[in-house]
Structure formats: structure tokens, C-alpha cells
Coordinates of C-alpha atoms in Angstrom, one line a residue:
X1 CA 23.0 -1.9 -14.4
X2 CA 22.0 -3.1 -11.3
X3 CA 19.0 -5.0 -11.4
X4 CA 15.6 -3.8 -9.9
X5 CA 14.3 -4.7 -6.6
X6 CA 17.6 -6.0 -5.4
X7 CA 19.5 -3.0 -4.8
X8 CA 21.6 -2.3 -1.9
X9 CA 19.2 0.7 -1.1
X10 CA 16.3 -1.3 -1.1
X11 CA 17.4 -5.3 0.2
X12 CA 18.8 -3.3 3.5
X13 CA 15.5 -1.0 4.0
X14 CA 13.8 -4.6 3.4
X15 CA 15.7 -6.5 6.5
X16 CA 16.6 -3.9 9.3
X17 CA 14.0 -4.0 12.1
X18 CA 11.7 -1.3 12.3
X19 CA 11.6 0.9 15.4
X20 CA 9.2 -0.1 17.9
X21 CA 7.0 2.3 18.8
X22 CA 3.9 0.8 19.5
X23 CA 4.3 0.5 23.9
X24 CA 4.2 4.2 23.6
X25 CA 0.9 4.6 21.2
X26 CA -0.4 2.1 23.3
X27 CA 0.4 3.6 26.7
X28 CA -0.6 7.4 25.0
X29 CA -4.5 5.4 24.3
X30 CA -4.8 3.5 27.8
X31 CA -3.9 7.4 29.4
X32 CA -6.6 8.9 26.9
X33 CA -9.5 6.5 28.4
X34 CA -8.0 6.5 32.1
X35 CA -9.9 10.3 31.3
X36 CA -12.7 8.7 30.5
X37 CA -14.9 8.4 34.1
X38 CA -15.6 3.9 34.2
X39 CA -14.6 0.9 33.1
X40 CA -18.6 1.0 30.8
X41 CA -17.8 4.6 29.9
X42 CA -14.3 2.7 28.5
X43 CA -16.1 -0.3 26.3
X44 CA -18.3 2.1 25.4
X45 CA -16.2 4.8 23.2
X46 CA -12.8 2.3 23.4
X47 CA -12.1 0.2 20.1
X48 CA -9.1 -2.0 20.0
X49 CA -9.0 -4.6 16.5
X50 CA -6.4 -7.0 15.0
X51 CA -5.9 -8.4 12.0
X52 CA -3.1 -11.9 12.7
X53 CA -2.1 -12.8 8.8
X54 CA 0.6 -16.0 8.6
X55 CA 1.9 -16.7 5.0
X56 CA 4.1 -19.7 3.1
X57 CA 6.0 -19.2 0.9
X58 CA 7.6 -21.1 -2.3
X59 CA 9.2 -19.4 -5.1
X60 CA 12.2 -20.2 -7.4
X61 CA 15.9 -18.0 -7.2
X62 CA 15.2 -16.0 -9.8
X63 CA 12.3 -13.4 -10.1
X64 CA 14.0 -10.2 -9.5
X65 CA 9.8 -9.8 -8.4
X66 CA 8.5 -13.0 -6.9
X67 CA 12.1 -14.7 -5.3
X68 CA 12.2 -15.1 -1.2
X69 CA 14.9 -16.6 0.5
X70 CA 16.9 -17.7 -2.7
X71 CA 13.5 -20.1 -4.2
X72 CA 13.8 -22.1 -0.3
X73 CA 10.6 -22.3 1.8
X74 CA 9.4 -18.8 2.5
X75 CA 7.5 -17.8 6.2
X76 CA 5.7 -14.2 7.3
X77 CA 3.8 -13.2 10.0
X78 CA 2.1 -9.9 10.4
X79 CA -0.3 -8.1 13.3
X80 CA -1.8 -5.8 13.0
X81 CA -3.5 -3.3 16.2
X82 CA -5.4 -0.6 16.0
X83 CA -7.7 1.2 17.9
X84 CA -9.6 4.4 18.0
X85 CA -11.0 5.9 20.7
X86 CA -14.6 7.9 20.6
X87 CA -14.1 12.3 21.7
X88 CA -17.7 12.6 21.0
X89 CA -19.9 11.1 18.2
X90 CA -18.0 13.0 14.9
X91 CA -15.1 12.6 17.1
X92 CA -12.0 10.0 16.8
X93 CA -7.8 9.1 17.2
X94 CA -7.1 6.8 15.5
X95 CA -3.5 4.6 15.3
X96 CA -2.8 1.4 14.2
X97 CA 0.6 -1.1 15.0
X98 CA 2.1 -3.0 12.6
X99 CA 3.7 -5.9 14.3
X100 CA 5.7 -8.4 11.9
X101 CA 7.9 -11.3 11.8
X102 CA 9.8 -12.9 9.1
X103 CA 12.7 -16.5 8.3
X104 CA 14.9 -16.8 5.6
X105 CA 17.2 -14.2 3.8
X106 CA 15.1 -11.3 5.4
X107 CA 14.7 -12.7 9.1
X108 CA 14.1 -10.5 11.8
X109 CA 10.9 -9.0 13.1
X110 CA 9.9 -5.6 14.1
X111 CA 7.0 -3.2 15.0
X112 CA 6.1 -0.2 13.4
X113 CA 3.6 2.7 14.4
X114 CA 1.8 2.7 11.0
X115 CA -0.8 5.2 11.6
X116 CA -2.2 8.1 14.2
X117 CA -4.1 10.1 13.5
X118 CA -7.4 12.2 14.6
X119 CA -10.1 12.1 12.9
X120 CA -14.0 13.9 12.4
X121 CA -16.3 12.5 10.4
X122 CA -19.8 14.2 9.7
X123 CA -22.4 11.6 9.0
X124 CA -25.2 14.0 7.0
X125 CA -27.0 14.4 3.2
X126 CA -23.3 15.7 2.4
X127 CA -21.2 13.4 4.1
X128 CA -18.0 14.8 5.3
X129 CA -14.0 14.0 6.8
X130 CA -10.8 15.0 7.8
X131 CA -7.9 13.4 8.9
X132 CA -4.8 14.9 10.4
X133 CA -1.2 13.3 11.4
X134 CA 0.0 10.1 9.8
X135 CA -2.4 8.8 6.7
X136 CA -2.8 6.0 4.8
X137 CA -2.0 7.2 0.9
X138 CA -5.7 8.7 0.1
X139 CA -4.6 8.6 -3.6
X140 CA -5.5 5.5 -6.2
X141 CA -7.8 2.2 -5.2
X142 CA -5.0 -0.4 -3.5
X143 CA -3.5 1.5 -0.3
X144 CA -8.2 0.5 1.1
X145 CA -7.3 -3.0 0.1
X146 CA -4.2 -4.6 0.8
X147 CA -4.2 -5.9 4.2
X148 CA -5.5 -9.7 4.3
X149 CA -9.0 -8.8 4.5
X150 CA -9.9 -6.9 2.0
X151 CA -7.0 -7.7 -0.1
X152 CA -8.8 -10.3 -3.1
X153 CA -5.2 -12.1 -3.4
X154 CA -2.2 -12.4 -1.4
X155 CA 0.6 -10.1 -3.5
X156 CA 0.1 -7.0 -4.4
X157 CA 0.2 -4.6 -7.5
X158 CA 4.0 -3.9 -8.3
X159 CA 3.4 -0.1 -8.5
X160 CA 3.0 0.1 -5.0
X161 CA 5.4 0.4 -2.4
X162 CA 4.5 -1.5 1.1
X163 CA 7.7 -1.0 2.4
X164 CA 8.1 2.7 2.6
X165 CA 6.0 4.0 5.6
X166 CA 2.7 6.3 5.8
X167 CA 3.1 9.1 5.1
X168 CA 2.1 12.8 6.9
X169 CA -0.3 14.8 6.3
X170 CA -4.1 16.0 6.3
X171 CA -7.3 14.7 4.2
X172 CA -10.4 16.0 3.1
X173 CA -12.6 13.9 1.4
X174 CA -16.9 14.0 1.1
X175 CA -20.0 13.3 -1.1
X176 CA -22.0 15.5 -2.7
X177 CA -25.1 13.5 -4.2
X178 CA -23.3 11.2 -6.9
X179 CA -20.1 13.5 -6.8
X180 CA -17.0 12.6 -4.6
X181 CA -13.5 14.1 -4.0
X182 CA -10.6 14.3 -2.2
X183 CA -8.0 17.3 -1.3
X184 CA -4.9 16.4 0.7
X185 CA -1.3 17.8 1.7
X186 CA 1.1 15.1 2.0
X187 CA 4.5 14.4 2.6
X188 CA 5.6 11.1 0.6
X189 CA 5.0 10.4 -2.9
X190 CA 2.9 8.0 -4.8
X191 CA 5.4 5.2 -5.5
X192 CA 5.6 4.3 -9.3
X193 CA 8.0 0.8 -8.8
X194 CA 10.1 0.3 -5.9
X195 CA 13.7 0.7 -8.2
X196 CA 14.5 4.1 -7.1
X197 CA 16.1 6.4 -4.2
X198 CA 14.1 5.8 -0.8
X199 CA 12.0 8.9 -0.7
X200 CA 12.4 11.9 1.7
X201 CA 9.8 13.6 3.9
X202 CA 7.9 17.6 1.8
X203 CA 5.0 18.5 1.9
X204 CA 2.5 17.7 -1.4
X205 CA -0.6 18.1 -3.0
X206 CA -3.5 15.5 -3.8
X207 CA -6.4 15.0 -5.2
X208 CA -9.6 13.3 -6.2
X209 CA -12.1 13.7 -8.1
X210 CA -15.0 10.1 -8.3
X211 CA -18.6 9.5 -9.9
X212 CA -21.3 7.2 -9.7
X213 CA -23.7 7.4 -12.1
X214 CA -25.9 4.4 -10.2
X215 CA -25.2 1.9 -7.6
X216 CA -22.1 -0.3 -8.3
X217 CA -20.6 1.5 -11.0
X218 CA -18.1 4.2 -11.0
X219 CA -15.2 6.2 -12.0
X220 CA -12.7 8.5 -11.0
X221 CA -9.3 10.0 -10.9
X222 CA -6.6 11.9 -9.0
X223 CA -3.1 13.8 -9.2
X224 CA -0.5 14.5 -7.5
X225 CA 2.4 16.9 -7.4
X226 CA 6.0 17.3 -5.1
X227 CA 9.7 15.6 -4.9
X228 CA 10.5 12.5 -4.8
X229 CA 13.8 12.0 -3.8
X230 CA 15.1 11.8 -0.3
X231 CA 18.1 12.9 1.9
X232 CA 20.2 9.5 0.9
X233 CA 20.9 11.3 -2.4
X234 CA 22.5 14.9 -1.5
X235 CA 26.1 14.2 -2.1
X236 CA 25.1 13.3 -5.6
X237 CA 23.2 15.6 -6.4
X238 CA 24.3 18.1 -9.6
X239 CA 26.0 21.5 -7.7
X240 CA 23.6 24.3 -6.4
X241 CA 20.8 21.9 -6.0
X242 CA 18.9 19.7 -4.1
X243 CA 16.7 16.9 -3.4
X244 CA 13.2 19.0 -3.1
X245 CA 14.5 20.4 -7.1
X246 CA 13.3 17.5 -8.7
X247 CA 9.6 16.6 -8.5
X248 CA 7.5 13.4 -9.5
X249 CA 3.7 14.3 -11.1
X250 CA 1.3 11.0 -11.1
X251 CA -2.1 11.4 -12.9
X252 CA -4.3 8.8 -12.8
X253 CA -8.3 7.5 -13.5
X254 CA -9.7 4.2 -11.6
X255 CA -12.7 2.6 -11.8
X256 CA -15.0 -0.4 -9.6
X257 CA -18.1 -2.0 -10.2
X258 CA -20.1 -4.7 -8.4
X259 CA -22.7 -6.4 -10.5
X260 CA -24.3 -9.1 -8.0
X261 CA -21.5 -12.2 -7.1
X262 CA -18.5 -10.0 -9.3
X263 CA -16.8 -7.2 -8.5
X264 CA -13.7 -5.4 -10.4
X265 CA -11.1 -2.6 -9.0
X266 CA -8.7 -0.7 -12.8
X267 CA -6.3 1.9 -12.2
X268 CA -4.5 3.1 -14.9
X269 CA -1.7 6.1 -14.6
X270 CA 1.2 8.4 -15.6
X271 CA 3.5 9.5 -13.9
X272 CA 7.0 12.2 -15.0
X273 CA 10.4 12.6 -13.5
X274 CA 12.8 15.6 -12.9
X275 CA 16.0 13.1 -13.2
X276 CA 19.3 14.9 -12.2
X277 CA 22.3 14.9 -14.7
X278 CA 20.0 13.3 -17.1
X279 CA 19.0 16.0 -19.6
X280 CA 14.8 14.7 -20.7
X281 CA 12.7 13.7 -17.8
X282 CA 11.6 10.1 -17.5
X283 CA 7.9 9.0 -18.0
X284 CA 6.4 5.6 -16.4
X285 CA 2.9 3.9 -17.2
X286 CA 1.0 1.7 -15.2
X287 CA -2.5 -0.3 -15.0
X288 CA -4.2 -2.8 -13.1
X289 CA -6.9 -5.5 -13.1
X290 CA -8.3 -6.9 -10.4
X291 CA -11.5 -9.6 -10.4
X292 CA -13.2 -11.8 -7.8
X293 CA -16.3 -13.9 -8.8
X294 CA -17.5 -15.6 -5.7
X295 CA -19.2 -19.1 -5.9
X296 CA -20.4 -19.9 -2.4
X297 CA -20.8 -17.5 0.5
X298 CA -17.5 -19.3 1.6
X299 CA -15.4 -19.8 -1.8
X300 CA -14.9 -16.7 -4.2
X301 CA -11.7 -17.0 -6.4
X302 CA -10.1 -13.9 -8.3
X303 CA -7.7 -12.8 -10.7
X304 CA -5.6 -9.7 -11.4
X305 CA -3.4 -8.8 -14.4
X306 CA -1.0 -5.2 -14.4
X307 CA 1.1 -3.9 -16.4
X308 CA 3.9 -1.8 -15.7
X309 CA 6.3 1.2 -17.4
X310 CA 8.0 1.6 -13.8
X311 CA 10.7 4.7 -13.6
X312 CA 14.5 2.3 -12.7
X313 CA 16.4 5.3 -11.9
X314 CA 19.7 4.9 -9.9
X315 CA 21.8 7.5 -9.0
X316 CA 26.1 7.3 -9.9
X317 CA 27.3 10.6 -9.3
X318 CA 26.8 14.0 -9.9
X319 CA 27.3 13.9 -13.3
X320 CA 25.6 10.8 -14.2
X321 CA 22.3 9.1 -13.0
X322 CA 21.4 5.8 -14.7
X323 CA 17.4 6.7 -16.1
X324 CA 15.8 4.1 -17.9
X325 CA 11.6 2.9 -18.0
X326 CA 11.3 -1.1 -17.9
X327 CA 9.3 -3.2 -18.3
X328 CA 6.7 -5.1 -16.8
X329 CA 4.2 -8.2 -16.4
X330 CA 2.4 -9.4 -13.6
X331 CA -0.7 -12.0 -12.8
X332 CA -1.3 -13.7 -10.3
X333 CA -4.8 -15.8 -9.7
X334 CA -5.9 -18.1 -7.0
X335 CA -9.1 -19.2 -4.8
X336 CA -10.3 -17.9 -1.4
X337 CA -12.3 -20.2 1.5
X338 CA -13.7 -18.0 4.4
X339 CA -13.1 -20.7 7.0
X340 CA -15.3 -18.3 9.3
X341 CA -17.2 -15.3 9.1
X342 CA -13.6 -13.9 11.1
X343 CA -11.5 -16.4 9.0
X344 CA -9.9 -16.3 5.9
X345 CA -7.7 -18.5 3.8
X346 CA -6.2 -17.6 0.4
X347 CA -4.1 -19.0 -1.9
X348 CA -2.5 -18.0 -5.0
X349 CA 0.2 -18.7 -8.2
X350 CA 2.0 -15.3 -9.6
X351 CA 4.1 -15.6 -12.5
X352 CA 6.1 -12.0 -13.9
X353 CA 7.7 -11.3 -17.6
X354 CA 10.0 -8.4 -18.5
X355 CA 9.7 -8.0 -22.0
X356 CA 13.2 -6.1 -21.3
X357 CA 15.8 -5.8 -24.5
X358 CA 18.2 -9.3 -24.8
X359 CA 21.4 -7.1 -23.2
X360 CA 19.7 -6.4 -20.3
X361 CA 17.6 -9.5 -19.7
X362 CA 20.1 -11.3 -17.6
X363 CA 19.4 -9.0 -14.9
X364 CA 15.7 -9.0 -15.5
X365 CA 14.8 -13.4 -14.9
X366 CA 11.4 -14.6 -14.6
X367 CA 9.7 -16.6 -12.4
X368 CA 7.2 -18.1 -9.7
X369 CA 5.5 -17.3 -6.6
X370 CA 3.4 -20.0 -5.1
X371 CA 1.7 -18.4 -1.7
X372 CA -0.8 -19.5 1.1
X373 CA -1.7 -17.0 3.5
X374 CA -4.5 -17.4 6.7
X375 CA -5.8 -14.2 8.7
X376 CA -7.9 -13.7 11.6
X377 CA -9.6 -10.4 12.7
X378 CA -10.1 -10.5 17.0
X379 CA -11.8 -7.9 19.0
X380 CA -8.9 -7.8 21.7
X381 CA -11.6 -5.9 24.4
X382 CA -14.0 -8.7 23.8
X383 CA -11.2 -11.2 25.8
X384 CA -11.2 -8.8 29.2
X385 CA -16.0 -8.7 28.7
X386 CA -17.1 -11.1 31.6
X387 CA -20.0 -10.7 30.5
X388 CA -22.0 -14.2 30.4

């Protein structure tokens, strides 16, 4: 059996450079800015900010989840740039670009337009937001917290795959009293694990709802259903079927708690997959809890514990697909220190555990990762502000 996270598909996807579309996005925003009447108006209607991140890693050379650069020191650099152009108080054009560089066995650099969307926001007693374009995944707690200055640690839960591109979609969310709601149609699945074929774009609904009985505590649910395969496997599908014929279902529960200096976030999700040439469906399960405790205005500690029974799906031929659940336990602990209001330093230690059958244990070696990360948020327009 091919071990997860090291399949040829996954390795090639991580290593290949991403298409450089960032200049086109910036040029379009510059053209829109030119339509505004004066330089002062540009500053008033345009936001142009960024987040720069540098990371250093030391891992062992075996872990299928955590190893980098064959166990040798590795480094990553990443710059996120986001722009928002205000046409009127409730209507914005928003773009997010990612410029990334890596060393070691995955060495390379690239630039990607992650998001590009038109956003309408109504700020009333019943607020409403509508987004259309290339959007972030609207369901689940972690997509809104995976940036370096919002993630309490450095790693991500294993059930979230950030090598995948952002989906296209239309997202409507709002709040009425203590209840919040979400209705959307997106083009990519919420991935449960990384060891499965690459997904292609196809419409799928994603719904969610939440309840906040009192300030600092929220519970929510979400669900999505639709295709999870892609065009790359068309030659390996049974005759008379297409990649759109095989679906994924995910139902999840989420909880958020803030009490004084303590913040807790957690998710629990169940998933089901229709697998070609396999007969019965494949089921997955995942959960994680992460907590952060602030020791002082500058210093905090954080811990994340997770367990996943994620689906390992590998096409072999139109008559045979490997499909099996694989268990993973994973924990990451760390400390963060805010050097300045916009600069954050974090150091973490992470270990994984694969309680699999002894017959396949050699394919799932365990290991560790020590990482250090520094991030800095900046305002690009302030560099050109000559006001004394």
C-alpha cells in the first residue's frame, strides 16, 4: 500500500510552482483606483495590507505527516497581500495573493491568487454579508484562523488541506439575534485528509447554523454534499461513470468558548465517501480541540489535540480502488510572544501517532517537528504616506 501524504500525486502537487497571477490582480485594482477622482480619495477607499511570515523547521526523516526536507533543517517564507476597494460603504472588491518560497526537497517559489471576490455587507441589527467569486471555505472553524497571526500554533489540523486551492462560490451569511446562519454553493469539497485524488471544480451546497446563548460561547453545525473526485482519475473509473457520479458527505459540529484569558475552539466531523469499484462506502471521522491561554499581554501558551480516522483512497484500475480508514493521533504545543503589536513569534513542538495494524505499520512511521515562526502584519499604503 502506498503510504499517505507521500503518494506521487501529493508530492508533485506540493513541489510544483504555482502560477503567478498576482501582478494581474494588483494591476486590476490599480486600474479601478485610477477611476477615483483624486489621490486622497484612493487612500480613503483602498486598503492594501500584508502579512509576512518566516518559518524554520527541524523534524525527523520518517514521519508521514510531519517530516520535512528528509530530516534536515528547512525554511519557508510567505507573504500574503490583501486589498479591498470600497465602491460604497456596503460594497467592496477584495483580493488576496500568496507569495511563497521553500527550501530543501520541496524547494521552489510561486505566487497564487487565493481569493478574488465582490462582497456586500449590511450592518444593521440583523447583519448580512454576501460574497461571490473565489472565496475561503465557508464551513468549519479553522479556515478563518489558519493565518500566522490568528492560528494559536504553527501547524494545522490534519483534516484541513491547505495545498488545495480556494473554491469558487457564492456565500450568504448573517445573524438574527442569538442565531447565525450560512448558505452557500462552492466548487470544492471540504477535504477530510490528504491521501485521496485531486478534486476538480463542481457545484456543491454548504450550509451552517450557530447559536450563541451568551457572550463568549457559541455552538454550531454544518453540512456539505457533492463530488470529491476530479478529471485526473477519469481513465481509472468503471465504464459508464464519471468523476461527478461519486459523492462526499460531511456533517460537523463546532464549539467556541472564551472565558477571561482562555480561548477554546473545537470541531467534530463525520464524513462518507462513495468509492468507485469498491462496493460499500467509506466513512471518516475527525475531531480537534485547541486552546490558548494568555499569561501576560505579550505572552501566551497553546495546545492542540486531534484524532482522525481519515479516508485513504487510491485508484489502481477501473476494477480496483484501495479505500480504507486510517487512524491518526496528533498533538502540538507551543508558546507565543508578541514582540510588537504587529509582530508575533511562536515556537512549537508536535508529535504524531498512527495506531494502525502491525501489517501496515512500516508505512506509517511516527515522528516529531520543532518549528519557529515569526510573522509581521504591515500596511503598504502607509509606506507612501508623506503626512508629517
